[in-house]
PDB file of C-alpha atoms in Angstrom:
ATOM      1  CA  MET A 318      -6.084 226.996 159.043  1.00  0.00           C
ATOM      2  CA  THR A 319      -3.707 229.745 159.389  1.00  0.00           C
ATOM      3  CA  ALA A 320      -2.734 231.383 162.841  1.00  0.00           C
ATOM      4  CA  LYS A 321      -5.041 234.397 162.140  1.00  0.00           C
ATOM      5  CA  ALA A 322      -7.770 232.135 161.173  1.00  0.00           C
ATOM      6  CA  VAL A 323      -7.351 230.391 164.783  1.00  0.00           C
ATOM      7  CA  LEU A 324      -7.160 233.456 166.592  1.00  0.00           C
ATOM      8  CA  SER A 325     -10.322 234.698 164.776  1.00  0.00           C
ATOM      9  CA  ALA A 326     -12.046 231.407 166.039  1.00  0.00           C
ATOM     10  CA  VAL A 327     -10.916 231.499 169.537  1.00  0.00           C
ATOM     11  CA  LEU A 328     -12.134 235.210 170.057  1.00  0.00           C
ATOM     12  CA  ALA A 329     -15.235 234.355 168.346  1.00  0.00           C
ATOM     13  CA  VAL A 330     -16.029 231.634 171.127  1.00  0.00           C
ATOM     14  CA  THR A 331     -14.441 234.053 173.776  1.00  0.00           C
ATOM     15  CA  MET A 332     -17.241 236.684 172.869  1.00  0.00           C
ATOM     16  CA  VAL A 333     -19.959 233.994 172.999  1.00  0.00           C
ATOM     17  CA  PHE A 334     -18.997 233.259 176.483  1.00  0.00           C
ATOM     18  CA  GLY A 335     -18.576 236.768 177.379  1.00  0.00           C
ATOM     19  CA  ALA A 336     -22.293 237.618 176.563  1.00  0.00           C
ATOM     20  CA  THR A 337     -23.188 234.656 178.554  1.00  0.00           C
ATOM     21  CA  GLY A 338     -20.828 236.071 181.417  1.00  0.00           C
ATOM     22  CA  THR A 339     -22.818 239.311 181.837  1.00  0.00           C
ATOM     23  CA  VAL A 340     -25.944 237.412 182.938  1.00  0.00           C
ATOM     24  CA  LEU A 341     -23.799 234.954 185.221  1.00  0.00           C
ATOM     25  CA  ALA A 342     -22.046 238.108 186.843  1.00  0.00           C
ATOM     26  CA  ALA A 343     -25.403 239.387 187.811  1.00  0.00           C
ATOM     27  CA  GLU A 344     -26.542 236.119 189.206  1.00  0.00           C
ATOM     28  CA  ARG A 345     -23.123 235.043 190.869  1.00  0.00           C
ATOM     29  CA  PRO A 346     -21.560 238.046 192.449  1.00  0.00           C
ATOM     30  CA  GLU A 347     -18.589 236.233 193.603  1.00  0.00           C
ATOM     31  CA  THR A 348     -17.643 235.356 189.907  1.00  0.00           C
ATOM     32  CA  THR A 349     -16.254 239.052 189.161  1.00  0.00           C
ATOM     33  CA  ALA A 350     -14.916 239.690 192.947  1.00  0.00           C
ATOM     34  CA  LYS A 351     -11.508 239.642 191.355  1.00  0.00           C
ATOM     35  CA  THR A 352     -10.497 242.752 189.110  1.00  0.00           C
ATOM     36  CA  PRO A 353      -9.642 241.516 185.807  1.00  0.00           C
ATOM     37  CA  ILE A 354      -6.525 242.772 184.202  1.00  0.00           C
ATOM     38  CA  ILE A 355      -6.314 244.115 180.517  1.00  0.00           C
ATOM     39  CA  SER A 356      -3.691 242.295 178.418  1.00  0.00           C
ATOM     40  CA  GLN A 357      -1.259 244.298 176.976  1.00  0.00           C
ATOM     41  CA  THR A 358      -0.657 241.918 174.145  1.00  0.00           C
ATOM     42  CA  ALA A 359      -3.946 240.358 173.127  1.00  0.00           C
ATOM     43  CA  PRO A 360      -7.909 241.820 173.186  1.00  0.00           C
ATOM     44  CA  SER A 361      -9.581 241.748 176.385  1.00  0.00           C
ATOM     45  CA  LEU A 362     -13.658 240.860 176.295  1.00  0.00           C
ATOM     46  CA  LEU A 363     -15.035 241.987 179.630  1.00  0.00           C
ATOM     47  CA  THR A 364     -18.231 242.019 181.100  1.00  0.00           C
ATOM     48  CA  ASN A 365     -20.129 245.186 181.916  1.00  0.00           C
ATOM     49  CA  ALA A 366     -19.485 244.180 185.910  1.00  0.00           C
ATOM     50  CA  GLN A 367     -15.820 243.567 185.109  1.00  0.00           C
ATOM     51  CA  LEU A 368     -15.416 246.925 183.306  1.00  0.00           C
ATOM     52  CA  GLU A 369     -17.265 248.558 186.406  1.00  0.00           C
ATOM     53  CA  GLN A 370     -14.728 246.833 188.577  1.00  0.00           C
ATOM     54  CA  LEU A 371     -11.733 248.357 186.350  1.00  0.00           C
ATOM     55  CA  ILE A 372     -13.458 252.034 186.319  1.00  0.00           C
ATOM     56  CA  GLU A 373     -13.439 251.975 190.294  1.00  0.00           C
ATOM     57  CA  THR A 374      -9.644 251.409 190.305  1.00  0.00           C
ATOM     58  CA  ALA A 375      -8.466 253.065 187.046  1.00  0.00           C
ATOM     59  CA  PRO A 376      -6.771 256.349 187.170  1.00  0.00           C
ATOM     60  CA  ASP A 377      -8.479 259.626 186.563  1.00  0.00           C
ATOM     61  CA  LEU A 378      -8.337 261.201 183.010  1.00  0.00           C
ATOM     62  CA  SER A 379      -6.129 264.078 184.731  1.00  0.00           C
ATOM     63  CA  GLU A 380      -3.519 261.469 185.544  1.00  0.00           C
ATOM     64  CA  THR A 381      -2.536 259.915 182.168  1.00  0.00           C
ATOM     65  CA  ARG A 382      -1.984 263.230 180.386  1.00  0.00           C
ATOM     66  CA  SER A 383       1.819 262.314 178.792  1.00  0.00           C
ATOM     67  CA  ALA A 384       4.640 264.163 179.803  1.00  0.00           C
ATOM     68  CA  MET A 385       6.007 263.817 176.406  1.00  0.00           C
ATOM     69  CA  THR A 386       5.114 266.410 173.669  1.00  0.00           C
ATOM     70  CA  ILE A 387       4.244 264.801 170.346  1.00  0.00           C
ATOM     71  CA  ALA A 388       6.561 267.455 167.762  1.00  0.00           C
ATOM     72  CA  ASP A 389       5.445 268.291 164.311  1.00  0.00           C
ATOM     73  CA  ARG A 390       7.300 265.771 162.375  1.00  0.00           C
ATOM     74  CA  ARG A 391       6.817 261.995 162.254  1.00  0.00           C
ATOM     75  CA  ILE A 392       7.805 260.141 165.793  1.00  0.00           C
ATOM     76  CA  THR A 393      11.137 258.111 165.940  1.00  0.00           C
ATOM     77  CA  GLU A 394      11.243 254.484 166.932  1.00  0.00           C
ATOM     78  CA  SER A 395      12.988 255.261 170.033  1.00  0.00           C
ATOM     79  CA  GLU A 396      10.560 257.889 170.988  1.00  0.00           C
ATOM     80  CA  LEU A 397       7.467 255.453 170.021  1.00  0.00           C
ATOM     81  CA  THR A 398       9.143 252.938 172.566  1.00  0.00           C
ATOM     82  CA  ALA A 399       9.189 255.558 175.249  1.00  0.00           C
ATOM     83  CA  TRP A 400       5.731 256.816 174.525  1.00  0.00           C
ATOM     84  CA  ILE A 401       4.480 253.150 174.595  1.00  0.00           C
ATOM     85  CA  THR A 402       6.388 252.512 177.866  1.00  0.00           C
ATOM     86  CA  GLU A 403       5.096 255.602 179.638  1.00  0.00           C
ATOM     87  CA  TYR A 404       1.714 254.897 178.304  1.00  0.00           C
ATOM     88  CA  TRP A 405       1.217 251.384 180.435  1.00  0.00           C
ATOM     89  CA  GLU A 406       3.007 253.052 183.438  1.00  0.00           C
ATOM     90  CA  LEU A 407       0.343 255.791 183.387  1.00  0.00           C
ATOM     91  CA  GLY A 408      -2.406 253.124 182.660  1.00  0.00           C
ATOM     92  CA  ILE A 409      -6.057 252.880 180.961  1.00  0.00           C
ATOM     93  CA  ASN A 410      -7.975 255.741 182.458  1.00  0.00           C
ATOM     94  CA  SER A 411     -11.636 255.468 183.963  1.00  0.00           C
ATOM     95  CA  PHE A 412     -12.821 257.859 181.066  1.00  0.00           C
ATOM     96  CA  GLU A 413     -11.784 255.587 178.416  1.00  0.00           C
ATOM     97  CA  LEU A 414     -13.006 252.388 179.973  1.00  0.00           C
ATOM     98  CA  GLU A 415     -16.363 253.805 180.748  1.00  0.00           C
ATOM     99  CA  VAL A 416     -16.839 254.861 176.965  1.00  0.00           C
ATOM    100  CA  VAL A 417     -16.139 251.270 176.210  1.00  0.00           C
ATOM    101  CA  ARG A 418     -18.604 250.172 178.681  1.00  0.00           C
ATOM    102  CA  LEU A 419     -21.380 252.385 177.153  1.00  0.00           C
ATOM    103  CA  ILE A 420     -20.611 251.647 173.809  1.00  0.00           C
ATOM    104  CA  ASN A 421     -20.915 247.796 174.395  1.00  0.00           C
ATOM    105  CA  ILE A 422     -24.040 248.534 175.914  1.00  0.00           C
ATOM    106  CA  GLU A 423     -25.362 250.212 172.917  1.00  0.00           C
ATOM    107  CA  ARG A 424     -24.433 247.493 170.966  1.00  0.00           C
ATOM    108  CA  GLU A 425     -25.929 244.833 173.284  1.00  0.00           C
ATOM    109  CA  ASN A 426     -29.251 246.699 173.165  1.00  0.00           C
ATOM    110  CA  TYR A 427     -29.160 246.527 169.570  1.00  0.00           C
ATOM    111  CA  GLY A 428     -28.528 242.800 169.524  1.00  0.00           C
ATOM    112  CA  LEU A 429     -24.837 243.045 168.432  1.00  0.00           C
ATOM    113  CA  HIS A 430     -21.804 241.118 170.210  1.00  0.00           C
ATOM    114  CA  PRO A 431     -19.727 243.215 172.528  1.00  0.00           C
ATOM    115  CA  LEU A 432     -16.286 244.560 171.685  1.00  0.00           C
ATOM    116  CA  ALA A 433     -13.214 243.307 173.208  1.00  0.00           C
ATOM    117  CA  ILE A 434     -10.567 245.931 174.379  1.00  0.00           C
ATOM    118  CA  SER A 435      -7.811 245.924 172.081  1.00  0.00           C
ATOM    119  CA  PRO A 436      -4.298 246.969 173.704  1.00  0.00           C
ATOM    120  CA  THR A 437      -3.131 248.288 170.134  1.00  0.00           C
ATOM    121  CA  LEU A 438      -6.011 249.912 169.570  1.00  0.00           C
ATOM    122  CA  MET A 439      -6.304 251.608 173.282  1.00  0.00           C
ATOM    123  CA  MET A 440      -2.486 252.984 172.603  1.00  0.00           C
ATOM    124  CA  THR A 441      -3.335 254.294 168.969  1.00  0.00           C
ATOM    125  CA  ALA A 442      -6.566 255.860 170.106  1.00  0.00           C
ATOM    126  CA  ARG A 443      -4.812 257.781 172.972  1.00  0.00           C
ATOM    127  CA  PHE A 444      -1.778 258.608 170.770  1.00  0.00           C
ATOM    128  CA  HIS A 445      -4.087 260.317 168.178  1.00  0.00           C
ATOM    129  CA  SER A 446      -5.869 262.533 171.061  1.00  0.00           C
ATOM    130  CA  HIS A 447      -2.568 262.958 172.435  1.00  0.00           C
ATOM    131  CA  GLN A 448      -1.350 264.515 169.149  1.00  0.00           C
ATOM    132  CA  MET A 449      -4.392 266.376 168.315  1.00  0.00           C
ATOM    133  CA  ALA A 450      -4.035 267.977 171.756  1.00  0.00           C
ATOM    134  CA  ASP A 451      -0.510 269.100 171.342  1.00  0.00           C
ATOM    135  CA  LEU A 452      -0.542 270.048 167.865  1.00  0.00           C
ATOM    136  CA  VAL A 453      -3.706 271.728 168.114  1.00  0.00           C
ATOM    137  CA  PHE A 454      -5.966 270.221 165.421  1.00  0.00           C
ATOM    138  CA  PHE A 455      -9.095 268.184 165.017  1.00  0.00           C
ATOM    139  CA  GLY A 456      -9.596 265.672 162.387  1.00  0.00           C
ATOM    140  CA  HIS A 457      -8.840 262.021 161.474  1.00  0.00           C
ATOM    141  CA  ARG A 458      -5.718 262.506 159.272  1.00  0.00           C
ATOM    142  CA  SER A 459      -2.450 264.091 160.769  1.00  0.00           C
ATOM    143  CA  GLU A 460       0.358 265.356 158.668  1.00  0.00           C
ATOM    144  CA  HIS A 461       2.910 262.828 159.925  1.00  0.00           C
ATOM    145  CA  HIS A 462       0.976 259.996 160.813  1.00  0.00           C
ATOM    146  CA  GLY A 463      -1.773 259.552 158.508  1.00  0.00           C
ATOM    147  CA  ARG A 464      -5.104 258.137 159.449  1.00  0.00           C
ATOM    148  CA  GLY A 465      -6.024 255.592 161.786  1.00  0.00           C
ATOM    149  CA  THR A 466      -5.499 252.752 160.008  1.00  0.00           C
ATOM    150  CA  TYR A 467      -1.721 253.692 159.307  1.00  0.00           C
ATOM    151  CA  ARG A 468      -1.368 254.750 163.122  1.00  0.00           C
ATOM    152  CA  ALA A 469      -2.747 251.438 164.029  1.00  0.00           C
ATOM    153  CA  ALA A 470       0.225 250.055 161.851  1.00  0.00           C
ATOM    154  CA  MET A 471       2.810 252.107 163.401  1.00  0.00           C
ATOM    155  CA  PHE A 472       2.066 250.429 166.745  1.00  0.00           C
ATOM    156  CA  GLY A 473       1.770 246.750 165.307  1.00  0.00           C
ATOM    157  CA  TYR A 474      -1.883 246.374 164.936  1.00  0.00           C
ATOM    158  CA  GLU A 475      -3.060 243.846 162.432  1.00  0.00           C
ATOM    159  CA  ASN A 476      -6.745 242.657 161.975  1.00  0.00           C
ATOM    160  CA  ILE A 477      -8.024 239.305 163.423  1.00  0.00           C
ATOM    161  CA  GLN A 478     -10.323 238.690 160.343  1.00  0.00           C
ATOM    162  CA  GLU A 479      -8.536 238.521 156.949  1.00  0.00           C
ATOM    163  CA  HIS A 480     -11.501 240.317 154.922  1.00  0.00           C
ATOM    164  CA  VAL A 481     -11.722 243.211 157.339  1.00  0.00           C
ATOM    165  CA  PHE A 482      -8.927 245.858 156.246  1.00  0.00           C
ATOM    166  CA  GLY A 483      -7.522 248.574 158.745  1.00  0.00           C
ATOM    167  CA  VAL A 484      -9.382 250.281 161.326  1.00  0.00           C
ATOM    168  CA  HIS A 485     -12.394 252.735 161.301  1.00  0.00           C
ATOM    169  CA  GLU A 486     -12.235 255.865 163.650  1.00  0.00           C
ATOM    170  CA  ASN A 487     -14.760 257.882 165.342  1.00  0.00           C
ATOM    171  CA  ILE A 488     -13.337 261.019 167.184  1.00  0.00           C
ATOM    172  CA  ALA A 489     -15.102 264.030 169.307  1.00  0.00           C
ATOM    173  CA  GLY A 490     -13.863 267.143 170.210  1.00  0.00           C
ATOM    174  CA  SER A 491     -15.094 266.521 173.977  1.00  0.00           C
ATOM    175  CA  THR A 492     -13.721 265.060 177.100  1.00  0.00           C
ATOM    176  CA  ARG A 493     -16.522 266.617 179.272  1.00  0.00           C
ATOM    177  CA  SER A 494     -17.959 263.195 180.234  1.00  0.00           C
ATOM    178  CA  PRO A 495     -18.161 259.526 178.473  1.00  0.00           C
ATOM    179  CA  GLU A 496     -21.904 259.729 178.395  1.00  0.00           C
ATOM    180  CA  ARG A 497     -21.517 263.385 176.418  1.00  0.00           C
ATOM    181  CA  VAL A 498     -19.101 261.713 173.905  1.00  0.00           C
ATOM    182  CA  VAL A 499     -21.289 258.407 173.389  1.00  0.00           C
ATOM    183  CA  GLN A 500     -24.272 260.564 172.700  1.00  0.00           C
ATOM    184  CA  LEU A 501     -22.590 262.779 170.303  1.00  0.00           C
ATOM    185  CA  TRP A 502     -21.624 259.799 168.203  1.00  0.00           C
ATOM    186  CA  MET A 503     -25.148 258.140 168.472  1.00  0.00           C
ATOM    187  CA  ASN A 504     -26.688 261.242 167.254  1.00  0.00           C
ATOM    188  CA  SER A 505     -24.432 261.076 164.203  1.00  0.00           C
ATOM    189  CA  PRO A 506     -25.671 258.903 161.556  1.00  0.00           C
ATOM    190  CA  GLY A 507     -22.141 258.022 160.493  1.00  0.00           C
ATOM    191  CA  HIS A 508     -20.532 257.630 163.941  1.00  0.00           C
ATOM    192  CA  ARG A 509     -23.302 255.834 164.619  1.00  0.00           C
ATOM    193  CA  ALA A 510     -23.050 253.298 161.959  1.00  0.00           C
ATOM    194  CA  ALA A 511     -19.674 252.440 163.169  1.00  0.00           C
ATOM    195  CA  LEU A 512     -20.769 251.950 166.758  1.00  0.00           C
ATOM    196  CA  PHE A 513     -23.125 249.209 165.254  1.00  0.00           C
ATOM    197  CA  GLU A 514     -20.982 247.792 162.695  1.00  0.00           C
ATOM    198  CA  ARG A 515     -21.261 243.938 162.858  1.00  0.00           C
ATOM    199  CA  ALA A 516     -17.814 243.525 161.592  1.00  0.00           C
ATOM    200  CA  PHE A 517     -16.056 244.843 164.369  1.00  0.00           C
ATOM    201  CA  LEU A 518     -14.502 242.801 167.242  1.00  0.00           C
ATOM    202  CA  THR A 519     -12.401 245.083 169.178  1.00  0.00           C
ATOM    203  CA  ILE A 520     -12.373 248.829 170.261  1.00  0.00           C
ATOM    204  CA  GLY A 521      -9.862 251.343 171.167  1.00  0.00           C
ATOM    205  CA  ILE A 522     -10.471 254.367 173.021  1.00  0.00           C
ATOM    206  CA  GLY A 523      -7.964 257.288 173.848  1.00  0.00           C
ATOM    207  CA  ALA A 524      -8.701 260.406 175.524  1.00  0.00           C
ATOM    208  CA  VAL A 525      -6.434 263.211 177.113  1.00  0.00           C
ATOM    209  CA  GLN A 526      -7.615 265.992 179.427  1.00  0.00           C
ATOM    210  CA  GLY A 527      -8.399 269.352 177.630  1.00  0.00           C
ATOM    211  CA  GLY A 528      -8.346 267.255 174.499  1.00  0.00           C
ATOM    212  CA  SER A 529     -10.378 265.228 172.245  1.00  0.00           C
ATOM    213  CA  THR A 530     -11.566 261.551 172.509  1.00  0.00           C
ATOM    214  CA  THR A 531     -10.747 258.881 169.908  1.00  0.00           C
ATOM    215  CA  ALA A 532     -12.405 255.638 169.144  1.00  0.00           C
ATOM    216  CA  ASN A 533     -10.660 252.983 166.923  1.00  0.00           C
ATOM    217  CA  PHE A 534     -12.933 249.861 166.049  1.00  0.00           C
ATOM    218  CA  GLY A 535     -10.720 246.731 164.368  1.00  0.00           C
ATOM    219  CA  GLY A 536     -12.179 243.625 162.883  1.00  0.00           C
TER     220      GLY A 536
END
């Protein structure tokens, strides 16, 4: 069995226990007394209760706007390293976590497994929202960094399942509220299909104040 296959199996087992953990958390509040920490290297499957805890302590959307400006050219390796370092210093904001929580609620209502937070896809999604704001455009393809699949590869993302290639991307020209963003996607057949795709295992959400919201889905 390949390393990728092993990781896929482990994540699948984690998802089963994660779904059960949602019920246990409601019955045993003490099981979620400690705020969970999102891994910076591996997908983190969090229950609804755990996400709510993180949201309470996460920085606000306005506190995670990068001080760096994405230029109208390909980002250099040193700039990318600096951007990633700053990303984790700023942290995942409450807006992004709430979008993840709402999407997982919709998926579970539809009878699907919840999505694990991928740190790589979170950075990829924030980067795209960041560059759309800095370069004043709205679209899936950027001139210097291509589409979501290529941006994710730039951050080192690899799909867990060998039969799934690349990532899928939803964007919304709004950061008015997480509820508004998810509703926009739910009202659009193409975006809604991405939310309910069974092959997806992981998710990354990126939002910047005064800009757009990006969702990257991986398998």
